[in-house]
C-alpha cells in the first residue's frame, strides 16, 4: 500500500511539472509587426497618430499618397502612413498634425502628442499585440515612443511611474525614449492591441531592461 501511495505522489508531482511549460506558453503575450517603414524626416510637430479604418486595403494604400523628393536630404521622404489588416479590419495609421484625417477613411482614434526624438532616420512601425489574461511582455525599453490603441480586452502597462490600464476603444500615449516598461493583459478576456512606434532606426528596436 505504501509503495502505491508513493507512486501516486510521484506521478502527481511529475505531472505538475510537466504541465507548467504548457501553462506558461498559454500566457505568452504575442507581438507581431504588421507594417513598418523608414523615413529620413518627420513632418513638423507636434505630431499625433491618426487611427482610421477603410473598406479595403487597396483604398487605404491609395489614400496614403506617394513618396516625395526632399532636396534638403537628397532623397525621397516616405509618406508617414502605414496600412495593415488586423482583427478583421483594414487600418490606416498616419503620423500628422492634431485633428487631421484621411479622405475616405473612418477615424477611430487619435493618439499624441508623440514624444520628440532626434535621429538620422526614423522607423515607423505598427505591431499587433495579443494574449490571454495574465500574459505579459518582458521588461524592456525602446529608442523612441510606443503608443497603444486597444481593439479588445484590457491592457496594462507598468513603468517606474506606476501602472496604467486602457480599456477597449481607448488609447495610451507613448513615453519618451528608453522608458523602462512592461505591457500585460490586465483584463479577464483576450487582449488585442495595436501598437504604434516612432523610434531611432539606427538603434536596436527593443532592449531588455530592469525596473529601478
Short mmCIF file of C-alpha atoms in Angstrom, two decimals:
data_model
loop_
_atom_site.label_atom_id
_atom_site.label_comp_id
_atom_site.label_asym_id
_atom_site.label_seq_id
_atom_site.Cartn_x
_atom_site.Cartn_y
_atom_site.Cartn_z
CA UNK A 1 0.00 0.00 0.00
CA UNK A 2 2.83 2.37 0.91
CA UNK A 3 4.54 1.73 -2.45
CA UNK A 4 1.29 2.51 -4.28
CA UNK A 5 0.88 5.81 -2.43
CA UNK A 6 4.48 6.81 -3.13
CA UNK A 7 3.98 6.01 -6.80
CA UNK A 8 0.81 8.09 -6.96
CA UNK A 9 2.53 11.08 -5.34
CA UNK A 10 5.49 10.76 -7.71
CA UNK A 11 3.20 10.70 -10.75
CA UNK A 12 1.27 13.74 -9.44
CA UNK A 13 4.45 15.74 -8.82
CA UNK A 14 5.96 14.88 -12.19
CA UNK A 15 2.67 15.62 -13.89
CA UNK A 16 2.52 19.03 -12.22
CA UNK A 17 5.98 19.94 -13.51
CA UNK A 18 5.11 18.65 -16.98
CA UNK A 19 2.09 20.95 -17.11
CA UNK A 20 4.00 24.09 -16.16
CA UNK A 21 5.57 24.78 -19.60
CA UNK A 22 2.13 24.39 -21.21
CA UNK A 23 0.58 26.96 -18.87
CA UNK A 24 3.49 29.36 -19.43
CA UNK A 25 3.07 29.02 -23.19
CA UNK A 26 -0.66 29.79 -22.90
CA UNK A 27 0.13 33.04 -21.08
CA UNK A 28 2.54 34.34 -23.70
CA UNK A 29 1.90 37.89 -24.91
CA UNK A 30 2.49 37.72 -28.66
CA UNK A 31 3.79 40.74 -30.56
CA UNK A 32 3.89 40.71 -34.38
CA UNK A 33 4.96 43.56 -36.69
CA UNK A 34 2.24 44.22 -39.28
CA UNK A 35 3.62 47.33 -41.02
CA UNK A 36 6.76 49.46 -40.96
CA UNK A 37 8.83 51.93 -42.95
CA UNK A 38 11.90 54.11 -42.52
CA UNK A 39 11.84 57.83 -43.20
CA UNK A 40 14.61 60.41 -43.16
CA UNK A 41 12.47 63.24 -41.88
CA UNK A 42 9.26 63.66 -39.88
CA UNK A 43 6.62 66.32 -40.51
CA UNK A 44 6.74 69.45 -38.38
CA UNK A 45 5.30 68.78 -34.94
CA UNK A 46 3.62 68.33 -32.62
CA UNK A 47 2.63 65.01 -34.15
CA UNK A 48 -0.23 62.62 -33.48
CA UNK A 49 -1.10 59.13 -34.68
CA UNK A 50 -4.40 59.03 -36.57
CA UNK A 51 -6.01 55.59 -36.40
CA UNK A 52 -8.52 55.06 -39.22
CA UNK A 53 -10.49 52.25 -40.86
CA UNK A 54 -11.01 51.76 -44.60
CA UNK A 55 -13.34 49.43 -46.51
CA UNK A 56 -10.46 47.72 -48.35
CA UNK A 57 -6.68 47.53 -48.16
CA UNK A 58 -6.38 48.89 -51.70
CA UNK A 59 -8.34 52.01 -50.74
CA UNK A 60 -6.21 52.56 -47.66
CA UNK A 61 -2.99 52.18 -49.65
CA UNK A 62 -4.23 54.56 -52.34
CA UNK A 63 -5.03 57.17 -49.68
CA UNK A 64 -1.51 57.29 -48.23
CA UNK A 65 -0.05 59.29 -51.10
CA UNK A 66 3.28 58.84 -52.92
CA UNK A 67 6.76 59.43 -51.54
CA UNK A 68 8.08 62.93 -52.22
CA UNK A 69 11.51 64.24 -53.20
CA UNK A 70 13.27 66.23 -50.48
CA UNK A 71 16.11 68.38 -51.87
CA UNK A 72 17.42 69.03 -48.35
CA UNK A 73 18.19 65.35 -47.74
CA UNK A 74 18.64 64.49 -51.45
CA UNK A 75 16.30 61.53 -51.02
CA UNK A 76 12.65 60.57 -51.12
CA UNK A 77 10.64 61.19 -47.96
CA UNK A 78 8.16 58.41 -47.43
CA UNK A 79 4.59 59.29 -46.55
CA UNK A 80 4.19 58.86 -42.79
CA UNK A 81 1.33 56.39 -43.17
CA UNK A 82 1.15 52.64 -42.66
CA UNK A 83 -1.58 50.19 -43.66
CA UNK A 84 -2.45 46.80 -42.17
CA UNK A 85 -5.21 44.22 -41.84
CA UNK A 86 -5.75 43.22 -38.21
CA UNK A 87 -8.69 41.70 -36.33
CA UNK A 88 -10.82 41.53 -39.46
CA UNK A 89 -10.46 45.22 -40.32
CA UNK A 90 -8.32 47.41 -42.58
CA UNK A 91 -6.35 50.06 -40.70
CA UNK A 92 -4.52 53.19 -41.75
CA UNK A 93 -2.07 54.74 -39.28
CA UNK A 94 -0.84 58.23 -40.09
CA UNK A 95 1.63 60.42 -38.24
CA UNK A 96 0.44 64.00 -38.68
CA UNK A 97 -0.93 67.16 -37.04
CA UNK A 98 -3.64 67.08 -34.40
CA UNK A 99 -7.16 66.86 -35.74
CA UNK A 100 -6.19 65.56 -39.17
CA UNK A 101 -7.93 62.82 -41.12
CA UNK A 102 -7.70 60.97 -44.42
CA UNK A 103 -10.41 61.29 -47.10
CA UNK A 104 -12.33 58.05 -47.48
CA UNK A 105 -11.45 56.75 -44.03
CA UNK A 106 -13.35 56.48 -40.76
CA UNK A 107 -11.37 57.94 -37.89
CA UNK A 108 -11.31 55.66 -34.88
CA UNK A 109 -8.84 57.40 -32.57
CA UNK A 110 -6.03 59.91 -32.26
CA UNK A 111 -3.00 59.44 -30.01
CA UNK A 112 -0.43 62.04 -29.04
CA UNK A 113 1.43 64.24 -28.95
CA UNK A 114 4.22 61.83 -29.87
CA UNK A 115 7.35 62.46 -27.75
CA UNK A 116 10.09 64.07 -29.83
CA UNK A 117 13.30 62.23 -30.66
CA UNK A 118 16.27 63.27 -32.81
CA UNK A 119 17.62 60.72 -35.29
CA UNK A 120 19.26 60.49 -38.71
CA UNK A 121 16.40 58.23 -39.78
CA UNK A 122 13.20 57.09 -38.13
CA UNK A 123 11.45 53.74 -38.02
CA UNK A 124 7.66 53.91 -38.04
CA UNK A 125 6.20 50.56 -37.04
CA UNK A 126 2.83 49.11 -36.09
CA UNK A 127 2.73 45.91 -34.04
CA UNK A 128 -0.21 43.66 -33.29
CA UNK A 129 -0.10 42.57 -29.64
CA UNK A 130 -2.38 39.89 -28.23
CA UNK A 131 -2.64 37.33 -25.47
CA UNK A 132 -4.86 35.78 -22.77
CA UNK A 133 -5.46 37.24 -19.30
CA UNK A 134 -2.19 37.46 -17.37
CA UNK A 135 0.01 37.39 -20.47
CA UNK A 136 2.87 39.89 -20.35
CA UNK A 137 5.95 41.08 -22.20
CA UNK A 138 9.47 41.03 -20.77
CA UNK A 139 10.62 44.27 -19.17
CA UNK A 140 12.15 46.35 -21.96
CA UNK A 141 12.95 49.76 -23.48
CA UNK A 142 12.65 51.29 -26.97
CA UNK A 143 14.69 54.09 -28.60
CA UNK A 144 11.52 56.10 -29.10
CA UNK A 145 7.82 56.13 -28.22
CA UNK A 146 5.26 53.32 -28.09
CA UNK A 147 1.56 54.28 -28.25
CA UNK A 148 -1.45 51.97 -27.96
CA UNK A 149 -4.96 51.55 -29.28
CA UNK A 150 -6.87 48.71 -27.61
CA UNK A 151 -9.14 46.84 -30.01
CA UNK A 152 -10.47 44.33 -27.46
CA UNK A 153 -9.82 43.48 -23.83
CA UNK A 154 -7.92 45.49 -21.22
CA UNK A 155 -4.25 46.48 -21.48
CA UNK A 156 -1.95 47.28 -18.60
CA UNK A 157 1.43 48.99 -18.67
CA UNK A 158 3.91 49.13 -15.81
CA UNK A 159 6.65 51.79 -15.71
CA UNK A 160 8.72 53.30 -12.89
CA UNK A 161 5.91 55.88 -12.63
CA UNK A 162 3.29 53.25 -11.79
CA UNK A 163 0.68 51.12 -13.57
CA UNK A 164 -1.91 52.33 -16.08
CA UNK A 165 -4.82 50.48 -17.69
CA UNK A 166 -6.58 51.03 -21.01
CA UNK A 167 -9.98 49.60 -21.97
CA UNK A 168 -11.18 48.57 -25.44
CA UNK A 169 -11.68 51.56 -27.73
CA UNK A 170 -9.26 53.72 -25.74
CA UNK A 171 -5.68 54.85 -26.31
CA UNK A 172 -2.47 55.33 -24.34
CA UNK A 173 0.17 57.79 -25.49
CA UNK A 174 3.83 56.82 -25.72
CA UNK A 175 6.57 57.70 -23.26
CA UNK A 176 9.91 59.34 -24.08
CA UNK A 177 12.69 57.10 -25.42
CA UNK A 178 14.26 54.48 -23.13
CA UNK A 179 11.40 54.38 -20.64
CA UNK A 180 11.51 51.05 -18.79
CA UNK A 181 8.17 49.26 -19.22
CA UNK A 182 6.24 46.03 -19.21
CA UNK A 183 2.94 45.50 -21.06
CA UNK A 184 0.36 42.93 -19.98
CA UNK A 185 -3.24 41.80 -20.28
CA UNK A 186 -4.91 43.16 -17.16
CA UNK A 187 -8.41 42.04 -18.09
CA UNK A 188 -10.46 38.85 -17.92
CA UNK A 189 -10.72 38.29 -21.70
CA UNK A 190 -8.23 38.04 -24.55
CA UNK A 191 -6.37 41.25 -25.37
CA UNK A 192 -5.95 42.65 -28.88
CA UNK A 193 -3.96 45.87 -29.21
CA UNK A 194 -2.40 47.95 -31.98
CA UNK A 195 0.94 49.46 -31.02
CA UNK A 196 2.43 52.43 -32.88
CA UNK A 197 6.13 53.27 -32.71
CA UNK A 198 8.35 56.19 -33.69
CA UNK A 199 11.92 55.13 -32.90
CA UNK A 200 15.52 55.75 -33.93
CA UNK A 201 16.04 53.39 -36.88
CA UNK A 202 19.78 53.11 -36.22
CA UNK A 203 19.37 51.67 -32.70
CA UNK A 204 18.12 48.25 -31.54
CA UNK A 205 14.33 48.28 -31.67
CA UNK A 206 13.89 46.69 -28.25
CA UNK A 207 16.37 46.05 -25.43
CA UNK A 208 15.85 44.01 -22.23
CA UNK A 209 15.77 46.16 -19.11
CA UNK A 210 15.10 46.10 -15.36
CA UNK A 211 12.94 48.32 -13.20
CA UNK A 212 14.96 50.61 -10.96
#
